[in-house]
Amino acid sequence: DAKTTQPTSMDCAEGRAANLPCNHSTISGNEYVYWYRQIHSQGPQYIIHGLKNNETNEMASLIITEDRKSSTLILPHATLRDTAVYYCIVRANSGGSNYKLTFGKGTLLTVNP
Amino acid sequence: DAGVIQSPRHEVTEMGQEVTLRCKPISGHDYLFWYRQTMMRGLELLIYFNNNVPIDDSGMPEDRFSAKMPNASFSTLKIQPSEPRDSAVYFCASRAGISPLHFGNGTRLTVT
């Protein structure tokens, strides 16, 4: 899996958009960008994933740059319950590595009232 | 959908005792994973199964750790004998094919 780089921590005001960056400059053409988050005392939770096009679901939006070397997870209206560690992971969906999801340190997002 | 169910939620045991952690994956999921999380090492993949068969156990720390999946709806992770350095949160996760992983809420193990 390609290595990712994320800031250690970020703050966001409640109700504002939270933009979480991730660098993955060594990403391969067949690797997807996945985002998970882990709220305190819970298991990681899947948020969203994408290959090259921007993606949106009920939880968040994922913006991937044209060269695919970086991406941004956007929580449009952050709430206190969005305080969590956010993990950016790149992984191929085929071949022998498709089983393995390797978690880094992630970004601790703190949403402040 | 009840999600991935793990038991117990907390386990406290003394060094040298056997510990068994349990996991019920989501119905219909054909992959099951065991992860361990500590402050120092983060989330580590220990072992995973496909259709109840262990595929890769290269993350299992040592012979004291073993995992089984006797059927599609149940898996165990056993530590025998347990040591204080095994203290961690152990997560079970499952998925169908290449779909995203669904994690349980973990078992917090403390070995004194």
Coordinates of C-alpha atoms in Angstrom, one line a residue:
Chain A
D1 CA 0.0 0.0 0.0
A2 CA 1.2 3.5 -0.8
K3 CA 2.3 5.6 2.1
T4 CA 0.1 8.5 3.2
T5 CA 0.9 11.7 5.1
Q6 CA -1.7 13.4 7.3
P7 CA -1.5 16.3 9.8
T8 CA -1.4 15.0 13.3
S9 CA -4.3 17.2 14.5
M10 CA -6.7 19.8 13.4
D11 CA -9.4 21.9 14.9
C12 CA -12.7 23.0 13.5
A13 CA -15.6 25.1 14.8
E14 CA -19.0 23.5 15.1
G15 CA -21.1 24.1 12.0
R16 CA -18.2 24.9 9.8
A17 CA -16.7 22.8 7.1
A18 CA -13.8 20.5 8.1
N19 CA -11.3 19.9 5.4
L20 CA -8.8 17.1 6.1
P21 CA -5.9 16.8 3.8
C22 CA -3.9 13.7 2.8
N23 CA -0.8 13.3 0.7
H24 CA -0.3 10.1 -1.2
S25 CA 2.4 11.1 -3.8
T26 CA 3.4 7.4 -4.5
I27 CA -0.1 6.2 -5.2
S28 CA -0.4 3.7 -8.1
G29 CA -2.9 3.8 -10.9
N30 CA -5.0 1.0 -9.5
E31 CA -5.1 2.2 -5.9
Y32 CA -8.1 3.8 -4.3
V33 CA -8.2 6.4 -1.6
Y34 CA -10.2 5.3 1.5
W35 CA -11.2 7.3 4.5
Y36 CA -12.2 5.8 7.9
R37 CA -12.7 7.5 11.2
Q38 CA -12.4 6.3 14.8
I39 CA -14.5 7.9 17.5
H40 CA -13.1 7.3 21.0
S41 CA -13.8 3.8 22.3
Q42 CA -15.3 2.6 19.1
G43 CA -14.1 0.6 16.1
P44 CA -13.0 2.4 12.9
Q45 CA -16.0 3.5 10.7
Y46 CA -15.9 3.6 6.9
I47 CA -16.6 7.1 5.5
I48 CA -16.0 7.2 1.8
H49 CA -13.6 6.1 -1.0
G50 CA -12.7 7.0 -4.5
L51 CA -10.3 6.3 -7.4
K52 CA -10.0 9.5 -9.4
N53 CA -13.4 11.3 -9.5
N54 CA -14.7 13.3 -6.6
E55 CA -17.2 11.4 -4.5
T56 CA -20.0 12.5 -2.2
N57 CA -22.2 10.5 0.2
E58 CA -24.3 11.3 3.2
M59 CA -21.3 11.6 5.5
A60 CA -18.7 13.5 3.5
S61 CA -17.2 14.6 0.2
L62 CA -13.9 13.4 -1.2
I63 CA -11.9 15.6 -3.5
I64 CA -9.0 13.9 -5.3
T65 CA -6.5 16.1 -7.2
E66 CA -6.1 15.5 -10.9
D67 CA -2.6 14.0 -10.5
R68 CA -4.1 11.8 -7.6
K69 CA -1.1 12.7 -5.4
S70 CA -3.3 14.2 -2.7
S71 CA -6.9 14.3 -1.5
T72 CA -9.2 16.2 0.9
L73 CA -12.0 14.8 3.0
I74 CA -14.7 17.4 3.6
L75 CA -17.2 17.3 6.3
P76 CA -19.6 20.1 5.2
H77 CA -21.1 21.0 8.6
A78 CA -19.0 19.6 11.4
T79 CA -20.7 18.6 14.7
L80 CA -19.2 17.8 18.0
R81 CA -19.9 14.1 17.2
D82 CA -17.4 14.3 14.3
T83 CA -14.6 14.6 16.8
A84 CA -12.5 11.6 15.9
V85 CA -9.2 10.3 14.4
Y86 CA -9.5 10.3 10.6
Y87 CA -7.5 7.8 8.6
C88 CA -6.6 8.2 5.0
I89 CA -5.6 4.9 3.3
V90 CA -4.7 4.0 -0.2
R91 CA -5.2 0.4 -1.3
A92 CA -5.7 -1.5 -4.5
N93 CA -9.0 -3.3 -4.9
S94 CA -7.5 -6.2 -6.9
G95 CA -4.6 -8.5 -6.7
G96 CA -3.0 -10.1 -3.7
S97 CA -3.2 -6.9 -1.6
N98 CA -6.9 -6.4 -1.8
Y99 CA -7.4 -7.8 1.7
K100 CA -5.0 -5.6 3.6
L101 CA -6.0 -2.2 5.0
T102 CA -3.0 -0.6 6.7
F103 CA -3.8 2.2 9.1
G104 CA -1.3 5.0 9.8
K105 CA -1.5 7.5 12.7
G106 CA -4.4 9.5 11.2
T107 CA -5.5 13.1 12.0
L108 CA -7.2 13.9 15.3
L109 CA -10.0 16.3 14.4
T110 CA -11.4 18.2 17.3
V111 CA -14.7 20.0 16.7
N112 CA -15.1 22.9 19.1
P113 CA -18.4 24.4 20.2
Chain B
D1 CA -28.1 -5.4 10.5
A2 CA -26.6 -5.7 14.0
G3 CA -23.1 -5.1 12.7
V4 CA -20.0 -6.9 13.8
I5 CA -20.4 -8.2 17.4
Q6 CA -17.5 -8.7 19.7
S7 CA -17.4 -10.2 23.2
P8 CA -16.5 -9.5 25.9
R9 CA -16.3 -5.7 25.7
H10 CA -13.7 -5.7 28.5
E11 CA -11.5 -8.5 29.8
V12 CA -9.1 -8.3 32.7
T13 CA -7.0 -11.2 33.4
E14 CA -3.8 -12.2 35.2
M15 CA -0.5 -13.0 33.4
G16 CA -0.4 -16.6 32.4
Q17 CA -4.1 -17.1 32.0
E18 CA -5.8 -18.1 28.8
V19 CA -7.9 -15.4 27.1
T20 CA -10.5 -16.0 24.4
L21 CA -12.0 -13.2 22.4
R22 CA -15.1 -13.7 20.3
C23 CA -16.5 -12.3 17.1
K24 CA -19.6 -12.6 15.1
P25 CA -19.2 -11.1 11.6
I26 CA -22.0 -9.5 9.6
S27 CA -24.1 -12.2 7.9
G28 CA -23.1 -12.8 4.3
H29 CA -19.6 -11.3 4.8
D30 CA -16.9 -13.7 3.5
Y31 CA -13.8 -12.0 4.9
L32 CA -13.0 -11.7 8.6
F33 CA -10.1 -9.8 10.1
W34 CA -8.6 -9.5 13.5
Y35 CA -6.7 -6.2 14.4
R36 CA -5.0 -5.1 17.5
Q37 CA -4.6 -1.4 18.6
T38 CA -2.2 0.1 21.0
M39 CA -1.0 3.6 21.6
M40 CA 2.5 2.7 20.5
R41 CA 1.8 0.7 17.4
G42 CA -1.6 1.9 16.3
L43 CA -3.9 -0.5 14.4
E44 CA -2.1 -3.7 13.4
L45 CA -3.6 -6.5 11.3
L46 CA -3.1 -9.9 13.0
I47 CA -4.8 -12.4 10.7
Y48 CA -7.6 -12.6 8.2
F49 CA -9.9 -15.4 7.0
N50 CA -11.7 -15.8 3.7
N51 CA -14.7 -18.2 3.6
N52 CA -13.6 -19.5 7.1
V53 CA -10.1 -20.3 5.9
P54 CA -7.1 -18.5 7.4
I55 CA -5.3 -16.8 4.6
D56 CA -2.6 -14.7 6.2
D57 CA -1.5 -14.9 9.8
S58 CA 1.8 -13.1 9.3
G59 CA 0.7 -10.4 11.8
M60 CA 0.2 -12.8 14.6
P61 CA 2.8 -11.8 17.2
E62 CA 3.9 -15.3 18.3
D63 CA 2.8 -18.8 18.9
R64 CA 0.8 -17.8 22.0
F65 CA -1.8 -16.3 19.7
S66 CA -4.2 -18.5 17.7
A67 CA -7.3 -17.8 15.8
K68 CA -10.1 -20.0 14.5
M69 CA -13.2 -19.6 12.4
P70 CA -15.2 -22.8 12.7
N71 CA -18.1 -21.4 10.7
A72 CA -19.2 -18.3 8.8
S73 CA -20.8 -16.7 11.8
F74 CA -18.1 -17.1 14.5
S75 CA -14.5 -16.6 15.1
T76 CA -12.2 -16.7 18.1
L77 CA -8.8 -15.2 19.0
K78 CA -7.0 -17.0 21.8
I79 CA -4.0 -16.0 23.7
Q80 CA -2.4 -18.7 25.8
P81 CA -0.5 -17.8 28.1
S82 CA -1.3 -14.1 28.2
E83 CA 1.3 -11.5 29.1
P84 CA 1.1 -7.9 30.2
R85 CA 2.4 -6.7 26.8
D86 CA -0.7 -8.3 25.2
S87 CA -2.8 -5.5 26.7
A88 CA -4.6 -3.7 23.9
V89 CA -7.9 -3.2 22.2
Y90 CA -8.6 -6.1 19.8
F91 CA -10.9 -5.4 16.9
C92 CA -12.7 -7.8 14.6
A93 CA -13.9 -6.6 11.2
S94 CA -15.7 -8.2 8.3
R95 CA -16.5 -7.4 4.7
A96 CA -18.1 -8.9 1.6
G97 CA -15.7 -9.2 -1.2
I98 CA -13.9 -5.9 -1.8
S99 CA -16.5 -3.8 -0.1
P100 CA -15.4 -1.5 2.8
L101 CA -14.5 -3.1 6.2
H102 CA -17.0 -3.0 9.0
F103 CA -15.5 -3.1 12.5
G104 CA -16.9 -4.2 15.8
N105 CA -16.4 -2.0 18.9
G106 CA -13.5 -4.1 20.1
T107 CA -12.5 -5.9 23.2
R108 CA -10.3 -4.0 25.7
L109 CA -7.9 -6.6 27.2
T110 CA -5.9 -5.8 30.3
V111 CA -3.4 -8.4 31.5
T112 CA -2.0 -7.7 34.9

